[in-house]
Amino acid sequence: MFQKNISLKDYNTFGIDINAKSFVSVSSLKQLKTIITENKNVFILSGGSNILLTKTITEPVIQLNTKGIEILDNKSENNTVFIKVQAGENWHDFVVWCIENDFGGLENLSLIPGNIGTSPIQNIGAYGRELKDVFFELEALKISTNEIITFNKEVCKFGYRNSFFKNEGKGKYIIVNVTFKLTKDHHKLNIDYGAIQTELENNKIDNPSIKDVSNAVIAIRQSKLPDPKEIGNSGSFFKNPVISKAHFENLKVTYPKIPFYLLPDDLVKIPAGWLIEQCGFKGKRYGDAGVHKNQALVLVNYGNATGEEILDLAKKIQKTVLTKFNIPVEMEVNII
Ligand code: EPU
């Protein structure tokens, strides 16, 4: 069932050429359970869109390829629809399916790379929406006992690019499906994000549908973010850091144009892309590793960069930002 010494180049969006000692693509829960009965120490691979591979993976690699989208009629009511999606479904394909069926809630999350099963782990988010806003529950296989456990929103402890599965639950569960709570009609659009408004205005749309919002998000992403099919990348490599108001006020004296988002408790979030750009990294290339020319938060592989080379660049960026601004920027991508 397992294949030996397989290159994972086509299974990670960074396009890093690293081998797995053994690899299996799993297409049913039954198959997954059988494997987990015999192997407790496994490496779960989903869309490979949030990992940087730096060394050969010695644990058996399980690629989740389970498919299926099911409307839960028994639960759905008035304006609400509940949709259960298997872990191996591609995220954006599901978003497109929802828009075609006029189910609202996911339009701002269009074109995010990756699969359904990993979307809750980092609570994916973009343009004013996060997964948690449309999440109902998920089912996960507990590796130690091989039983299926249901997690509601509260138990998932969603935060900014964070959840239970990145903390206490790390490495203990395999998410097998996610149920979303979406609208059937009277969709609640979230178009406050400046770039979405500009895009809609440019297209002279004043009463947007979910499809219009999705198209606007797609256009914005395509203009700023590299397509992993063309240049290897994992989206935002770093999280946007949060600093104290006092620190922010200090920085503002030197950098009056610093972009920011005010948070509760006298905290301020600063776009890491801006900090990195100020340090002169935007568009820079070191061999085949580089910083994207339109969005400094995104590191790219021009072809044959190794995971180590990308990681070295990331560390260099962290060090420079820390020295210049006294702000630690945390990596968002999982380093393997
Ligand atoms: N900026 C710069 N230089 C850059 C990049 C950004 O000055 O190179 C400035 C922009 O001018 C703007 C601000 O930073 O004032 C924010 O930029 P942007 O709207 O592009 O958003 P971001 O904070 O850089 C976050 C998410 C993205 C998400 C966008 C839109 C994180 C770590 N990243 O980026 O998520 O698409 O907001 O909501 O929170 C991802 O997670 O992979 C991802 C792409």
PDB file of N, CA and C in Angstrom, residues 42-101:
ATOM      1  N   VAL A  42       2.690   9.176  12.405  1.00  0.00           N
ATOM      2  CA  VAL A  42       2.563   9.416  10.969  1.00  0.00           C
ATOM      3  C   VAL A  42       2.671  10.906  10.661  1.00  0.00           C
ATOM      4  N   PHE A  43       2.877  11.210   9.394  1.00  0.00           N
ATOM      5  CA  PHE A  43       2.917  12.614   8.958  1.00  0.00           C
ATOM      6  C   PHE A  43       1.733  12.818   8.022  1.00  0.00           C
ATOM      7  N   ILE A  44       0.813  13.708   8.431  1.00  0.00           N
ATOM      8  CA  ILE A  44      -0.384  13.919   7.617  1.00  0.00           C
ATOM      9  C   ILE A  44      -0.150  15.077   6.650  1.00  0.00           C
ATOM     10  N   LEU A  45      -0.398  14.802   5.389  1.00  0.00           N
ATOM     11  CA  LEU A  45      -0.220  15.811   4.358  1.00  0.00           C
ATOM     12  C   LEU A  45      -1.588  16.092   3.747  1.00  0.00           C
ATOM     13  N   SER A  46      -1.903  17.375   3.621  1.00  0.00           N
ATOM     14  CA  SER A  46      -3.195  17.713   3.014  1.00  0.00           C
ATOM     15  C   SER A  46      -2.908  18.404   1.689  1.00  0.00           C
ATOM     16  N   GLY A  47      -3.188  19.695   1.582  1.00  0.00           N
ATOM     17  CA  GLY A  47      -2.886  20.376   0.323  1.00  0.00           C
ATOM     18  C   GLY A  47      -1.418  20.764   0.222  1.00  0.00           C
ATOM     19  N   GLY A  48      -0.663  20.629   1.326  1.00  0.00           N
ATOM     20  CA  GLY A  48       0.761  20.996   1.328  1.00  0.00           C
ATOM     21  C   GLY A  48       0.980  22.478   1.115  1.00  0.00           C
ATOM     22  N   SER A  49      -0.017  23.296   1.521  1.00  0.00           N
ATOM     23  CA  SER A  49       0.085  24.726   1.210  1.00  0.00           C
ATOM     24  C   SER A  49       0.566  25.567   2.388  1.00  0.00           C
ATOM     25  N   ASN A  50       0.846  24.930   3.514  1.00  0.00           N
ATOM     26  CA  ASN A  50       1.308  25.726   4.656  1.00  0.00           C
ATOM     27  C   ASN A  50       2.506  25.064   5.336  1.00  0.00           C
ATOM     28  N   ILE A  51       3.344  24.399   4.519  1.00  0.00           N
ATOM     29  CA  ILE A  51       4.519  23.736   5.083  1.00  0.00           C
ATOM     30  C   ILE A  51       5.773  24.103   4.294  1.00  0.00           C
ATOM     31  N   LEU A  52       6.892  24.105   5.024  1.00  0.00           N
ATOM     32  CA  LEU A  52       8.185  24.242   4.355  1.00  0.00           C
ATOM     33  C   LEU A  52       8.988  22.993   4.717  1.00  0.00           C
ATOM     34  N   LEU A  53       9.295  22.190   3.702  1.00  0.00           N
ATOM     35  CA  LEU A  53      10.001  20.924   3.940  1.00  0.00           C
ATOM     36  C   LEU A  53      11.501  21.174   3.941  1.00  0.00           C
ATOM     37  N   THR A  54      12.149  20.851   5.061  1.00  0.00           N
ATOM     38  CA  THR A  54      13.601  21.075   5.122  1.00  0.00           C
ATOM     39  C   THR A  54      14.386  19.774   5.268  1.00  0.00           C
ATOM     40  N   LYS A  55      13.688  18.674   5.541  1.00  0.00           N
ATOM     41  CA  LYS A  55      14.421  17.392   5.642  1.00  0.00           C
ATOM     42  C   LYS A  55      13.534  16.209   5.251  1.00  0.00           C
ATOM     43  N   THR A  56      14.190  15.126   4.885  1.00  0.00           N
ATOM     44  CA  THR A  56      13.471  13.906   4.510  1.00  0.00           C
ATOM     45  C   THR A  56      12.499  13.516   5.608  1.00  0.00           C
ATOM     46  N   ILE A  57      11.298  13.129   5.210  1.00  0.00           N
ATOM     47  CA  ILE A  57      10.311  12.730   6.224  1.00  0.00           C
ATOM     48  C   ILE A  57      10.431  11.225   6.450  1.00  0.00           C
ATOM     49  N   THR A  58      10.769  10.874   7.677  1.00  0.00           N
ATOM     50  CA  THR A  58      11.018   9.459   7.967  1.00  0.00           C
ATOM     51  C   THR A  58       9.741   8.728   8.387  1.00  0.00           C
ATOM     52  N   GLU A  59       8.774   9.478   8.960  1.00  0.00           N
ATOM     53  CA  GLU A  59       7.504   8.832   9.331  1.00  0.00           C
ATOM     54  C   GLU A  59       6.714   8.530   8.050  1.00  0.00           C
ATOM     55  N   PRO A  60       5.826   7.528   8.097  1.00  0.00           N
ATOM     56  CA  PRO A  60       4.971   7.293   6.926  1.00  0.00           C
ATOM     57  C   PRO A  60       4.123   8.540   6.629  1.00  0.00           C
ATOM     58  N   VAL A  61       4.139   8.985   5.361  1.00  0.00           N
ATOM     59  CA  VAL A  61       3.359  10.164   4.978  1.00  0.00           C
ATOM     60  C   VAL A  61       1.992   9.718   4.467  1.00  0.00           C
ATOM     61  N   ILE A  62       0.949  10.285   5.049  1.00  0.00           N
ATOM     62  CA  ILE A  62      -0.407   9.956   4.612  1.00  0.00           C
ATOM     63  C   ILE A  62      -0.997  11.188   3.946  1.00  0.00           C
ATOM     64  N   GLN A  63      -1.301  11.051   2.659  1.00  0.00           N
ATOM     65  CA  GLN A  63      -1.919  12.180   1.976  1.00  0.00           C
ATOM     66  C   GLN A  63      -3.425  11.963   1.958  1.00  0.00           C
ATOM     67  N   LEU A  64      -4.157  12.891   2.559  1.00  0.00           N
ATOM     68  CA  LEU A  64      -5.611  12.732   2.671  1.00  0.00           C
ATOM     69  C   LEU A  64      -6.284  13.154   1.377  1.00  0.00           C
ATOM     70  N   ASN A  65      -6.942  12.202   0.757  1.00  0.00           N
ATOM     71  CA  ASN A  65      -7.546  12.477  -0.539  1.00  0.00           C
ATOM     72  C   ASN A  65      -9.030  12.115  -0.536  1.00  0.00           C
ATOM     73  N   THR A  66      -9.642  12.202   0.655  1.00  0.00           N
ATOM     74  CA  THR A  66     -11.058  11.829   0.770  1.00  0.00           C
ATOM     75  C   THR A  66     -11.926  12.924   0.169  1.00  0.00           C
ATOM     76  N   LYS A  67     -12.944  12.530  -0.584  1.00  0.00           N
ATOM     77  CA  LYS A  67     -13.768  13.514  -1.307  1.00  0.00           C
ATOM     78  C   LYS A  67     -15.233  13.408  -0.895  1.00  0.00           C
ATOM     79  N   GLY A  68     -15.964  14.487  -1.060  1.00  0.00           N
ATOM     80  CA  GLY A  68     -17.410  14.467  -0.824  1.00  0.00           C
ATOM     81  C   GLY A  68     -17.917  15.771  -0.236  1.00  0.00           C
ATOM     82  N   ILE A  69     -19.026  16.251  -0.793  1.00  0.00           N
ATOM     83  CA  ILE A  69     -19.693  17.450  -0.282  1.00  0.00           C
ATOM     84  C   ILE A  69     -21.152  17.066  -0.069  1.00  0.00           C
ATOM     85  N   GLU A  70     -21.650  17.256   1.150  1.00  0.00           N
ATOM     86  CA  GLU A  70     -23.006  16.801   1.469  1.00  0.00           C
ATOM     87  C   GLU A  70     -23.796  17.935   2.137  1.00  0.00           C
ATOM     88  N   ILE A  71     -24.974  18.225   1.588  1.00  0.00           N
ATOM     89  CA  ILE A  71     -25.839  19.230   2.218  1.00  0.00           C
ATOM     90  C   ILE A  71     -26.642  18.512   3.299  1.00  0.00           C
ATOM     91  N   LEU A  72     -26.556  18.980   4.532  1.00  0.00           N
ATOM     92  CA  LEU A  72     -27.257  18.312   5.631  1.00  0.00           C
ATOM     93  C   LEU A  72     -28.677  18.863   5.735  1.00  0.00           C
ATOM     94  N   ASP A  73     -29.593  18.240   4.966  1.00  0.00           N
ATOM     95  CA  ASP A  73     -30.963  18.739   4.888  1.00  0.00           C
ATOM     96  C   ASP A  73     -31.664  18.728   6.240  1.00  0.00           C
ATOM     97  N   ASN A  74     -31.352  17.702   7.042  1.00  0.00           N
ATOM     98  CA  ASN A  74     -32.045  17.587   8.324  1.00  0.00           C
ATOM     99  C   ASN A  74     -31.736  18.752   9.261  1.00  0.00           C
ATOM    100  N   LYS A  75     -30.555  19.334   9.092  1.00  0.00           N
ATOM    101  CA  LYS A  75     -30.143  20.433   9.961  1.00  0.00           C
ATOM    102  C   LYS A  75     -30.521  21.793   9.379  1.00  0.00           C
ATOM    103  N   SER A  76     -30.540  21.871   8.075  1.00  0.00           N
ATOM    104  CA  SER A  76     -30.709  23.169   7.426  1.00  0.00           C
ATOM    105  C   SER A  76     -32.102  23.730   7.682  1.00  0.00           C
ATOM    106  N   GLU A  77     -32.186  25.043   7.849  1.00  0.00           N
ATOM    107  CA  GLU A  77     -33.451  25.681   8.181  1.00  0.00           C
ATOM    108  C   GLU A  77     -33.496  27.060   7.536  1.00  0.00           C
ATOM    109  N   ASN A  78     -34.673  27.648   7.459  1.00  0.00           N
ATOM    110  CA  ASN A  78     -34.882  28.994   6.905  1.00  0.00           C
ATOM    111  C   ASN A  78     -33.765  29.446   5.973  1.00  0.00           C
ATOM    112  N   ASN A  79     -32.926  30.343   6.513  1.00  0.00           N
ATOM    113  CA  ASN A  79     -31.896  30.920   5.645  1.00  0.00           C
ATOM    114  C   ASN A  79     -30.534  30.255   5.822  1.00  0.00           C
ATOM    115  N   THR A  80     -30.498  29.172   6.587  1.00  0.00           N
ATOM    116  CA  THR A  80     -29.204  28.571   6.914  1.00  0.00           C
ATOM    117  C   THR A  80     -29.052  27.205   6.256  1.00  0.00           C
ATOM    118  N   VAL A  81     -27.845  26.960   5.746  1.00  0.00           N
ATOM    119  CA  VAL A  81     -27.575  25.627   5.190  1.00  0.00           C
ATOM    120  C   VAL A  81     -26.296  25.088   5.832  1.00  0.00           C
ATOM    121  N   PHE A  82     -26.326  23.814   6.193  1.00  0.00           N
ATOM    122  CA  PHE A  82     -25.160  23.167   6.786  1.00  0.00           C
ATOM    123  C   PHE A  82     -24.567  22.221   5.740  1.00  0.00           C
ATOM    124  N   ILE A  83     -23.284  22.342   5.499  1.00  0.00           N
ATOM    125  CA  ILE A  83     -22.653  21.532   4.451  1.00  0.00           C
ATOM    126  C   ILE A  83     -21.422  20.830   5.021  1.00  0.00           C
ATOM    127  N   LYS A  84     -21.436  19.509   4.887  1.00  0.00           N
ATOM    128  CA  LYS A  84     -20.326  18.701   5.423  1.00  0.00           C
ATOM    129  C   LYS A  84     -19.378  18.346   4.277  1.00  0.00           C
ATOM    130  N   VAL A  85     -18.097  18.654   4.454  1.00  0.00           N
ATOM    131  CA  VAL A  85     -17.139  18.480   3.361  1.00  0.00           C
ATOM    132  C   VAL A  85     -15.978  17.610   3.829  1.00  0.00           C
ATOM    133  N   GLN A  86     -15.611  16.645   3.007  1.00  0.00           N
ATOM    134  CA  GLN A  86     -14.509  15.734   3.368  1.00  0.00           C
ATOM    135  C   GLN A  86     -13.152  16.447   3.251  1.00  0.00           C
ATOM    136  N   ALA A  87     -12.212  15.990   4.077  1.00  0.00           N
ATOM    137  CA  ALA A  87     -10.927  16.678   4.247  1.00  0.00           C
ATOM    138  C   ALA A  87     -10.134  16.878   2.954  1.00  0.00           C
ATOM    139  N   GLY A  88     -10.233  15.948   2.027  1.00  0.00           N
ATOM    140  CA  GLY A  88      -9.386  16.009   0.832  1.00  0.00           C
ATOM    141  C   GLY A  88      -9.918  16.904  -0.272  1.00  0.00           C
ATOM    142  N   GLU A  89     -11.084  17.505  -0.075  1.00  0.00           N
ATOM    143  CA  GLU A  89     -11.611  18.425  -1.094  1.00  0.00           C
ATOM    144  C   GLU A  89     -10.753  19.690  -1.138  1.00  0.00           C
ATOM    145  N   ASN A  90     -10.529  20.197  -2.341  1.00  0.00           N
ATOM    146  CA  ASN A  90      -9.757  21.431  -2.504  1.00  0.00           C
ATOM    147  C   ASN A  90     -10.571  22.630  -2.006  1.00  0.00           C
ATOM    148  N   TRP A  91      -9.916  23.507  -1.237  1.00  0.00           N
ATOM    149  CA  TRP A  91     -10.630  24.646  -0.643  1.00  0.00           C
ATOM    150  C   TRP A  91     -11.327  25.509  -1.694  1.00  0.00           C
ATOM    151  N   HIS A  92     -10.589  25.977  -2.679  1.00  0.00           N
ATOM    152  CA  HIS A  92     -11.178  26.932  -3.629  1.00  0.00           C
ATOM    153  C   HIS A  92     -12.275  26.276  -4.482  1.00  0.00           C
ATOM    154  N   ASP A  93     -12.088  24.994  -4.821  1.00  0.00           N
ATOM    155  CA  ASP A  93     -13.144  24.308  -5.591  1.00  0.00           C
ATOM    156  C   ASP A  93     -14.445  24.314  -4.796  1.00  0.00           C
ATOM    157  N   PHE A  94     -14.323  24.128  -3.475  1.00  0.00           N
ATOM    158  CA  PHE A  94     -15.525  24.153  -2.634  1.00  0.00           C
ATOM    159  C   PHE A  94     -16.150  25.552  -2.611  1.00  0.00           C
ATOM    160  N   VAL A  95     -15.304  26.581  -2.536  1.00  0.00           N
ATOM    161  CA  VAL A  95     -15.817  27.962  -2.541  1.00  0.00           C
ATOM    162  C   VAL A  95     -16.598  28.204  -3.851  1.00  0.00           C
ATOM    163  N   VAL A  96     -16.021  27.766  -4.960  1.00  0.00           N
ATOM    164  CA  VAL A  96     -16.666  27.958  -6.268  1.00  0.00           C
ATOM    165  C   VAL A  96     -18.012  27.223  -6.302  1.00  0.00           C
ATOM    166  N   TRP A  97     -18.020  26.004  -5.775  1.00  0.00           N
ATOM    167  CA  TRP A  97     -19.258  25.202  -5.723  1.00  0.00           C
ATOM    168  C   TRP A  97     -20.335  25.950  -4.923  1.00  0.00           C
ATOM    169  N   CYS A  98     -19.936  26.545  -3.799  1.00  0.00           N
ATOM    170  CA  CYS A  98     -20.891  27.286  -2.960  1.00  0.00           C
ATOM    171  C   CYS A  98     -21.455  28.483  -3.716  1.00  0.00           C
ATOM    172  N   ILE A  99     -20.586  29.193  -4.418  1.00  0.00           N
ATOM    173  CA  ILE A  99     -21.053  30.379  -5.137  1.00  0.00           C
ATOM    174  C   ILE A  99     -22.009  29.976  -6.267  1.00  0.00           C
ATOM    175  N   GLU A 100     -21.674  28.882  -6.945  1.00  0.00           N
ATOM    176  CA  GLU A 100     -22.568  28.398  -8.016  1.00  0.00           C
ATOM    177  C   GLU A 100     -23.936  28.009  -7.464  1.00  0.00           C
ATOM    178  N   ASN A 101     -23.953  27.501  -6.224  1.00  0.00           N
ATOM    179  CA  ASN A 101     -25.217  27.087  -5.605  1.00  0.00           C
ATOM    180  C   ASN A 101     -25.876  28.204  -4.794  1.00  0.00           C
TER     181      ASN A 101
END
